[in-house]
Amino acid sequence: MRPRYLELLAELASHRVSHIIVGGVAAILEGAPITTLDLDILVETTSGNLDQLGACLKKVDARYRDPAGRILRPTPRRLETLRLHRLLTALGPLDVLTEVGSGSRYDDLVTHTHSREVGDLEVRVLNLEKLIETKKQADRDKDRAVLPILIQTLEMKNQA
Amino acid sequence: MGISTAKSVATEGSASFAADGVDLSLIRWFLTLTPTERLAAAQDMIDTVWALRNGEMKPSGGREPR
């Protein structure tokens, strides 16, 4: 399934899902020249927002990226209880998170975001400082691999 | 890795790399783009790789494989 970032973001917007773009796409929008295949979003976990998210995920035919090949759908109960949902949708891979780094949630990070115009959409993006912080906290190989580029990008933005 | 510890290395022309190998010229270019253009660049890259992988596009240049 080829990722189609803008169309996936448009679906989230049309369903009024409160979310922050985090991960690789956030880095790209903030100016870091990296590549990624999935869209990572941190969602607000109010019941109303999870309902909106559930409707959106149904519309884009979301199911879990299950190594055994089973068709598992993100039910309301799963959305409430799990911290990370690695999904495949008709518009590409989508990771839905309720926490990032060492347990930061939507309310903790919403003040560390920028509103960015992307096409006709206005999206909320985690700023580079916090993105670097969460990647350092996560400390996985894939996080460590992009950290030098994120750090240099932040440094060059600050110098501009 | 400290934010302000990386030193840049000047190379030929205006291109330069950080001591850790990060291509500063690429970052400099990417920062001139709008967020819409940055996302479009990432999308173009994915579309191109996808098309090449699925045989929808032939690589340009070079010899045909025997």
PDB file of C-alpha atoms in Angstrom:
ATOM      1  CA  MET A   1       0.000   0.000   0.000  1.00  0.00           C
ATOM      2  CA  ARG A   2       1.739   3.169  -1.183  1.00  0.00           C
ATOM      3  CA  PRO A   3       1.760   5.892   1.492  1.00  0.00           C
ATOM      4  CA  ARG A   4      -0.324   8.944   0.544  1.00  0.00           C
ATOM      5  CA  TYR A   5       0.414  11.339   3.374  1.00  0.00           C
ATOM      6  CA  LEU A   6      -1.729  14.254   2.308  1.00  0.00           C
ATOM      7  CA  GLU A   7      -4.828  12.167   1.668  1.00  0.00           C
ATOM      8  CA  LEU A   8      -4.460  10.453   5.041  1.00  0.00           C
ATOM      9  CA  LEU A   9      -4.060  13.806   6.784  1.00  0.00           C
ATOM     10  CA  ALA A  10      -7.142  15.065   4.921  1.00  0.00           C
ATOM     11  CA  GLU A  11      -9.186  12.121   6.227  1.00  0.00           C
ATOM     12  CA  LEU A  12      -8.065  12.834   9.797  1.00  0.00           C
ATOM     13  CA  ALA A  13      -9.005  16.487   9.333  1.00  0.00           C
ATOM     14  CA  SER A  14     -12.389  15.722   7.800  1.00  0.00           C
ATOM     15  CA  HIS A  15     -13.216  13.516  10.806  1.00  0.00           C
ATOM     16  CA  ARG A  16     -11.978  16.247  13.176  1.00  0.00           C
ATOM     17  CA  VAL A  17      -9.533  13.936  14.934  1.00  0.00           C
ATOM     18  CA  SER A  18      -7.452  15.923  17.448  1.00  0.00           C
ATOM     19  CA  HIS A  19      -3.898  14.819  16.840  1.00  0.00           C
ATOM     20  CA  ILE A  20      -0.275  15.910  16.668  1.00  0.00           C
ATOM     21  CA  ILE A  21       1.964  14.755  13.832  1.00  0.00           C
ATOM     22  CA  VAL A  22       5.065  13.185  15.378  1.00  0.00           C
ATOM     23  CA  GLY A  23       7.866  10.962  14.009  1.00  0.00           C
ATOM     24  CA  GLY A  24       9.333  11.132  10.534  1.00  0.00           C
ATOM     25  CA  VAL A  25       6.627  13.180   8.853  1.00  0.00           C
ATOM     26  CA  ALA A  26       6.885  15.782  11.645  1.00  0.00           C
ATOM     27  CA  ALA A  27      10.642  15.914  11.027  1.00  0.00           C
ATOM     28  CA  ILE A  28      10.067  16.414   7.286  1.00  0.00           C
ATOM     29  CA  LEU A  29       7.498  19.171   7.834  1.00  0.00           C
ATOM     30  CA  GLU A  30       9.909  20.898  10.229  1.00  0.00           C
ATOM     31  CA  GLY A  31      12.664  20.841   7.611  1.00  0.00           C
ATOM     32  CA  ALA A  32      14.711  17.696   8.197  1.00  0.00           C
ATOM     33  CA  PRO A  33      15.570  15.887   4.916  1.00  0.00           C
ATOM     34  CA  ILE A  34      14.774  12.333   5.956  1.00  0.00           C
ATOM     35  CA  THR A  35      12.579   9.616   4.513  1.00  0.00           C
ATOM     36  CA  THR A  36       9.811   7.626   6.128  1.00  0.00           C
ATOM     37  CA  LEU A  37       7.061   5.307   5.008  1.00  0.00           C
ATOM     38  CA  ASP A  38       4.535   5.756   7.797  1.00  0.00           C
ATOM     39  CA  LEU A  39       2.595   8.617   9.306  1.00  0.00           C
ATOM     40  CA  ASP A  40       2.851   8.764  13.125  1.00  0.00           C
ATOM     41  CA  ILE A  41       0.174  10.637  15.047  1.00  0.00           C
ATOM     42  CA  LEU A  42      -0.300  11.244  18.759  1.00  0.00           C
ATOM     43  CA  VAL A  43      -4.015  11.403  19.498  1.00  0.00           C
ATOM     44  CA  GLU A  44      -6.036  13.010  22.258  1.00  0.00           C
ATOM     45  CA  THR A  45      -7.624  10.201  24.257  1.00  0.00           C
ATOM     46  CA  THR A  46     -10.984  11.725  25.103  1.00  0.00           C
ATOM     47  CA  SER A  47     -13.855   9.366  24.309  1.00  0.00           C
ATOM     48  CA  GLY A  48     -15.241  11.810  21.737  1.00  0.00           C
ATOM     49  CA  ASN A  49     -11.942  12.012  19.907  1.00  0.00           C
ATOM     50  CA  LEU A  50     -11.474   8.248  19.961  1.00  0.00           C
ATOM     51  CA  ASP A  51     -14.949   7.923  18.428  1.00  0.00           C
ATOM     52  CA  GLN A  52     -13.940  10.312  15.657  1.00  0.00           C
ATOM     53  CA  LEU A  53     -10.696   8.405  15.193  1.00  0.00           C
ATOM     54  CA  GLY A  54     -12.578   5.105  15.034  1.00  0.00           C
ATOM     55  CA  ALA A  55     -14.839   6.470  12.290  1.00  0.00           C
ATOM     56  CA  CYS A  56     -11.840   7.761  10.355  1.00  0.00           C
ATOM     57  CA  LEU A  57      -9.996   4.457  10.657  1.00  0.00           C
ATOM     58  CA  LYS A  58     -13.052   2.605   9.427  1.00  0.00           C
ATOM     59  CA  LYS A  59     -13.274   4.920   6.404  1.00  0.00           C
ATOM     60  CA  VAL A  60      -9.643   4.239   5.440  1.00  0.00           C
ATOM     61  CA  ASP A  61     -10.022   0.491   6.009  1.00  0.00           C
ATOM     62  CA  ALA A  62      -7.446   0.347   8.825  1.00  0.00           C
ATOM     63  CA  ARG A  63      -6.221  -2.945  10.213  1.00  0.00           C
ATOM     64  CA  TYR A  64      -3.231  -3.913  12.325  1.00  0.00           C
ATOM     65  CA  ARG A  65       0.032  -4.785  10.608  1.00  0.00           C
ATOM     66  CA  ASP A  66      -0.161  -8.333  11.875  1.00  0.00           C
ATOM     67  CA  PRO A  67       2.887 -10.525  11.206  1.00  0.00           C
ATOM     68  CA  ALA A  68       0.647 -13.572  11.042  1.00  0.00           C
ATOM     69  CA  GLY A  69      -1.472 -11.944   8.340  1.00  0.00           C
ATOM     70  CA  ARG A  70      -4.663 -11.890  10.366  1.00  0.00           C
ATOM     71  CA  ILE A  71      -7.207  -9.145   9.692  1.00  0.00           C
ATOM     72  CA  LEU A  72      -7.471  -7.351  13.043  1.00  0.00           C
ATOM     73  CA  ARG A  73      -9.372  -4.078  13.200  1.00  0.00           C
ATOM     74  CA  PRO A  74      -8.792  -1.229  15.681  1.00  0.00           C
ATOM     75  CA  THR A  75     -11.919  -1.480  17.838  1.00  0.00           C
ATOM     76  CA  PRO A  76     -12.955   1.277  20.298  1.00  0.00           C
ATOM     77  CA  ARG A  77     -11.760  -0.899  23.206  1.00  0.00           C
ATOM     78  CA  ARG A  78      -8.361  -1.457  21.615  1.00  0.00           C
ATOM     79  CA  LEU A  79      -8.038   2.257  20.890  1.00  0.00           C
ATOM     80  CA  GLU A  80      -8.729   3.015  24.560  1.00  0.00           C
ATOM     81  CA  THR A  81      -6.333   0.518  26.043  1.00  0.00           C
ATOM     82  CA  LEU A  82      -3.272   0.203  23.817  1.00  0.00           C
ATOM     83  CA  ARG A  83      -0.438   2.731  23.658  1.00  0.00           C
ATOM     84  CA  LEU A  84       0.614   2.079  20.054  1.00  0.00           C
ATOM     85  CA  HIS A  85      -1.395   0.941  17.062  1.00  0.00           C
ATOM     86  CA  ARG A  86       0.651  -0.033  14.003  1.00  0.00           C
ATOM     87  CA  LEU A  87      -1.924   0.094  11.245  1.00  0.00           C
ATOM     88  CA  LEU A  88      -2.096  -0.364   7.513  1.00  0.00           C
ATOM     89  CA  THR A  89      -4.743   1.707   5.759  1.00  0.00           C
ATOM     90  CA  ALA A  90      -5.910   2.179   2.190  1.00  0.00           C
ATOM     91  CA  LEU A  91      -3.754   5.326   2.230  1.00  0.00           C
ATOM     92  CA  GLY A  92      -0.607   3.718   3.602  1.00  0.00           C
ATOM     93  CA  PRO A  93       0.874   2.803   6.974  1.00  0.00           C
ATOM     94  CA  LEU A  94      -0.377   4.781   9.970  1.00  0.00           C
ATOM     95  CA  ASP A  95       0.932   4.557  13.534  1.00  0.00           C
ATOM     96  CA  VAL A  96      -1.530   5.845  16.123  1.00  0.00           C
ATOM     97  CA  LEU A  97       0.018   6.600  19.504  1.00  0.00           C
ATOM     98  CA  THR A  98      -1.449   7.686  22.816  1.00  0.00           C
ATOM     99  CA  GLU A  99       2.009   8.289  24.339  1.00  0.00           C
ATOM    100  CA  VAL A 100       5.454   9.078  22.960  1.00  0.00           C
ATOM    101  CA  GLY A 101       8.963   9.087  24.440  1.00  0.00           C
ATOM    102  CA  SER A 102       8.862   8.419  28.145  1.00  0.00           C
ATOM    103  CA  GLY A 103       5.098   8.685  28.463  1.00  0.00           C
ATOM    104  CA  SER A 104       4.250  12.123  27.052  1.00  0.00           C
ATOM    105  CA  ARG A 105       0.610  12.420  26.049  1.00  0.00           C
ATOM    106  CA  TYR A 106      -1.299  14.807  23.779  1.00  0.00           C
ATOM    107  CA  ASP A 107      -1.958  17.309  26.568  1.00  0.00           C
ATOM    108  CA  ASP A 108       1.716  17.310  27.581  1.00  0.00           C
ATOM    109  CA  LEU A 109       2.929  18.084  24.072  1.00  0.00           C
ATOM    110  CA  VAL A 110       0.244  20.240  22.484  1.00  0.00           C
ATOM    111  CA  THR A 111       2.017  23.392  23.701  1.00  0.00           C
ATOM    112  CA  HIS A 112       5.182  22.224  21.937  1.00  0.00           C
ATOM    113  CA  THR A 113       3.672  22.146  18.467  1.00  0.00           C
ATOM    114  CA  HIS A 114       3.501  24.407  15.427  1.00  0.00           C
ATOM    115  CA  SER A 115       0.459  24.869  13.264  1.00  0.00           C
ATOM    116  CA  ARG A 116       1.563  24.310   9.661  1.00  0.00           C
ATOM    117  CA  GLU A 117      -0.269  24.770   6.380  1.00  0.00           C
ATOM    118  CA  VAL A 118       0.067  21.700   4.213  1.00  0.00           C
ATOM    119  CA  GLY A 119      -1.862  21.962   0.982  1.00  0.00           C
ATOM    120  CA  ASP A 120      -5.348  23.071   1.985  1.00  0.00           C
ATOM    121  CA  LEU A 121      -4.963  21.657   5.477  1.00  0.00           C
ATOM    122  CA  GLU A 122      -3.790  23.142   8.733  1.00  0.00           C
ATOM    123  CA  VAL A 123      -1.965  20.508  10.755  1.00  0.00           C
ATOM    124  CA  ARG A 124      -0.391  20.444  14.203  1.00  0.00           C
ATOM    125  CA  VAL A 125       3.238  19.313  14.182  1.00  0.00           C
ATOM    126  CA  LEU A 126       5.534  18.516  17.108  1.00  0.00           C
ATOM    127  CA  ASN A 127       8.432  20.976  17.124  1.00  0.00           C
ATOM    128  CA  LEU A 128      11.972  19.787  16.473  1.00  0.00           C
ATOM    129  CA  GLU A 129      13.185  20.379  20.026  1.00  0.00           C
ATOM    130  CA  LYS A 130      10.535  18.044  21.456  1.00  0.00           C
ATOM    131  CA  LEU A 131      10.878  15.600  18.596  1.00  0.00           C
ATOM    132  CA  ILE A 132      14.599  15.264  19.374  1.00  0.00           C
ATOM    133  CA  GLU A 133      13.786  14.851  23.063  1.00  0.00           C
ATOM    134  CA  THR A 134      11.235  12.092  22.431  1.00  0.00           C
ATOM    135  CA  LYS A 135      13.615  10.295  20.028  1.00  0.00           C
ATOM    136  CA  LYS A 136      16.357  10.395  22.676  1.00  0.00           C
ATOM    137  CA  GLN A 137      13.929   9.001  25.238  1.00  0.00           C
ATOM    138  CA  ALA A 138      12.776   6.233  22.900  1.00  0.00           C
ATOM    139  CA  ASP A 139      16.467   5.410  22.164  1.00  0.00           C
ATOM    140  CA  ARG A 140      15.818   2.752  19.531  1.00  0.00           C
ATOM    141  CA  ASP A 141      18.225   2.130  16.627  1.00  0.00           C
ATOM    142  CA  LYS A 142      15.881   3.864  14.185  1.00  0.00           C
ATOM    143  CA  ASP A 143      15.674   6.917  16.469  1.00  0.00           C
ATOM    144  CA  ARG A 144      19.438   7.113  16.933  1.00  0.00           C
ATOM    145  CA  ALA A 145      19.906   6.851  13.147  1.00  0.00           C
ATOM    146  CA  VAL A 146      18.070  10.105  12.398  1.00  0.00           C
ATOM    147  CA  LEU A 147      19.094  12.105  15.472  1.00  0.00           C
ATOM    148  CA  PRO A 148      22.202  13.692  13.882  1.00  0.00           C
ATOM    149  CA  ILE A 149      20.090  15.049  10.991  1.00  0.00           C
ATOM    150  CA  LEU A 150      17.400  16.366  13.352  1.00  0.00           C
ATOM    151  CA  ILE A 151      19.989  18.023  15.572  1.00  0.00           C
ATOM    152  CA  GLN A 152      21.779  19.663  12.640  1.00  0.00           C
ATOM    153  CA  THR A 153      18.457  20.856  11.211  1.00  0.00           C
ATOM    154  CA  LEU A 154      17.483  22.434  14.522  1.00  0.00           C
ATOM    155  CA  GLU A 155      20.882  24.085  14.791  1.00  0.00           C
ATOM    156  CA  MET A 156      20.613  25.530  11.287  1.00  0.00           C
ATOM    157  CA  LYS A 157      17.050  26.738  11.889  1.00  0.00           C
ATOM    158  CA  ASN A 158      18.171  28.466  15.062  1.00  0.00           C
ATOM    159  CA  GLN A 159      21.040  30.161  13.208  1.00  0.00           C
ATOM    160  CA  ALA A 160      18.772  31.458  10.453  1.00  0.00           C
TER     161      ALA A 160
ATOM    162  CA  MET B   1      25.482  13.943  21.329  1.00  0.00           C
ATOM    163  CA  GLY B   2      25.242  17.626  22.145  1.00  0.00           C
ATOM    164  CA  ILE B   3      23.218  19.963  20.007  1.00  0.00           C
ATOM    165  CA  SER B   4      26.042  22.457  19.614  1.00  0.00           C
ATOM    166  CA  THR B   5      28.987  20.067  19.432  1.00  0.00           C
ATOM    167  CA  ALA B   6      28.935  19.055  15.769  1.00  0.00           C
ATOM    168  CA  LYS B   7      31.524  20.845  13.644  1.00  0.00           C
ATOM    169  CA  SER B   8      31.088  21.342   9.946  1.00  0.00           C
ATOM    170  CA  VAL B   9      33.685  20.370   7.368  1.00  0.00           C
ATOM    171  CA  ALA B  10      34.053  22.557   4.281  1.00  0.00           C
ATOM    172  CA  THR B  11      34.402  20.713   0.993  1.00  0.00           C
ATOM    173  CA  GLU B  12      34.578  21.806  -2.628  1.00  0.00           C
ATOM    174  CA  GLY B  13      32.293  24.726  -3.524  1.00  0.00           C
ATOM    175  CA  SER B  14      29.589  25.616  -1.061  1.00  0.00           C
ATOM    176  CA  ALA B  15      28.828  22.020  -0.072  1.00  0.00           C
ATOM    177  CA  SER B  16      29.737  20.992   3.405  1.00  0.00           C
ATOM    178  CA  PHE B  17      29.197  18.119   5.725  1.00  0.00           C
ATOM    179  CA  ALA B  18      29.068  17.975   9.472  1.00  0.00           C
ATOM    180  CA  ALA B  19      31.811  16.038  11.205  1.00  0.00           C
ATOM    181  CA  ASP B  20      29.342  13.220  11.800  1.00  0.00           C
ATOM    182  CA  GLY B  21      28.627  12.979   8.051  1.00  0.00           C
ATOM    183  CA  VAL B  22      25.338  14.851   7.924  1.00  0.00           C
ATOM    184  CA  ASP B  23      24.918  16.650   4.584  1.00  0.00           C
ATOM    185  CA  LEU B  24      24.418  20.288   5.555  1.00  0.00           C
ATOM    186  CA  SER B  25      23.742  21.377   1.967  1.00  0.00           C
ATOM    187  CA  LEU B  26      20.736  19.059   1.853  1.00  0.00           C
ATOM    188  CA  ILE B  27      19.357  20.517   5.072  1.00  0.00           C
ATOM    189  CA  ARG B  28      20.014  24.039   3.783  1.00  0.00           C
ATOM    190  CA  TRP B  29      18.019  23.256   0.615  1.00  0.00           C
ATOM    191  CA  PHE B  30      15.187  21.535   2.485  1.00  0.00           C
ATOM    192  CA  LEU B  31      14.794  24.515   4.815  1.00  0.00           C
ATOM    193  CA  THR B  32      14.145  26.781   1.806  1.00  0.00           C
ATOM    194  CA  LEU B  33      11.011  24.772   0.999  1.00  0.00           C
ATOM    195  CA  THR B  34       7.568  25.307   2.500  1.00  0.00           C
ATOM    196  CA  PRO B  35       6.070  22.472   4.589  1.00  0.00           C
ATOM    197  CA  THR B  36       3.817  21.645   1.621  1.00  0.00           C
ATOM    198  CA  GLU B  37       6.834  21.404  -0.685  1.00  0.00           C
ATOM    199  CA  ARG B  38       8.760  19.309   1.855  1.00  0.00           C
ATOM    200  CA  LEU B  39       5.932  16.808   2.108  1.00  0.00           C
ATOM    201  CA  ALA B  40       5.573  16.777  -1.680  1.00  0.00           C
ATOM    202  CA  ALA B  41       9.311  16.032  -2.019  1.00  0.00           C
ATOM    203  CA  ALA B  42       8.977  13.104   0.388  1.00  0.00           C
ATOM    204  CA  GLN B  43       5.863  11.899  -1.453  1.00  0.00           C
ATOM    205  CA  ASP B  44       7.629  12.174  -4.839  1.00  0.00           C
ATOM    206  CA  MET B  45      10.496  10.066  -3.549  1.00  0.00           C
ATOM    207  CA  ILE B  46       8.125   7.374  -2.328  1.00  0.00           C
ATOM    208  CA  ASP B  47       6.113   7.450  -5.573  1.00  0.00           C
ATOM    209  CA  THR B  48       9.275   7.102  -7.657  1.00  0.00           C
ATOM    210  CA  VAL B  49      10.648   4.192  -5.630  1.00  0.00           C
ATOM    211  CA  TRP B  50       7.217   2.560  -5.666  1.00  0.00           C
ATOM    212  CA  ALA B  51       6.910   2.897  -9.431  1.00  0.00           C
ATOM    213  CA  LEU B  52      10.431   1.570 -10.028  1.00  0.00           C
ATOM    214  CA  ARG B  53       9.842  -1.356  -7.719  1.00  0.00           C
ATOM    215  CA  ASN B  54       6.586  -2.255  -9.425  1.00  0.00           C
ATOM    216  CA  GLY B  55       7.998  -1.900 -12.929  1.00  0.00           C
ATOM    217  CA  GLU B  56       5.813   1.118 -13.739  1.00  0.00           C
ATOM    218  CA  MET B  57       8.900   3.184 -14.575  1.00  0.00           C
ATOM    219  CA  LYS B  58      12.297   2.341 -16.062  1.00  0.00           C
ATOM    220  CA  PRO B  59      15.436   3.724 -14.434  1.00  0.00           C
ATOM    221  CA  SER B  60      16.927   6.420 -16.663  1.00  0.00           C
ATOM    222  CA  GLY B  61      20.546   6.314 -17.798  1.00  0.00           C
ATOM    223  CA  GLY B  62      23.009   3.489 -17.656  1.00  0.00           C
ATOM    224  CA  ARG B  63      22.952   0.306 -19.669  1.00  0.00           C
ATOM    225  CA  GLU B  64      20.098  -2.102 -19.899  1.00  0.00           C
ATOM    226  CA  PRO B  65      20.766  -5.220 -17.840  1.00  0.00           C
ATOM    227  CA  ARG B  66      21.850  -8.185 -19.963  1.00  0.00           C
TER     228      ARG B  66
END
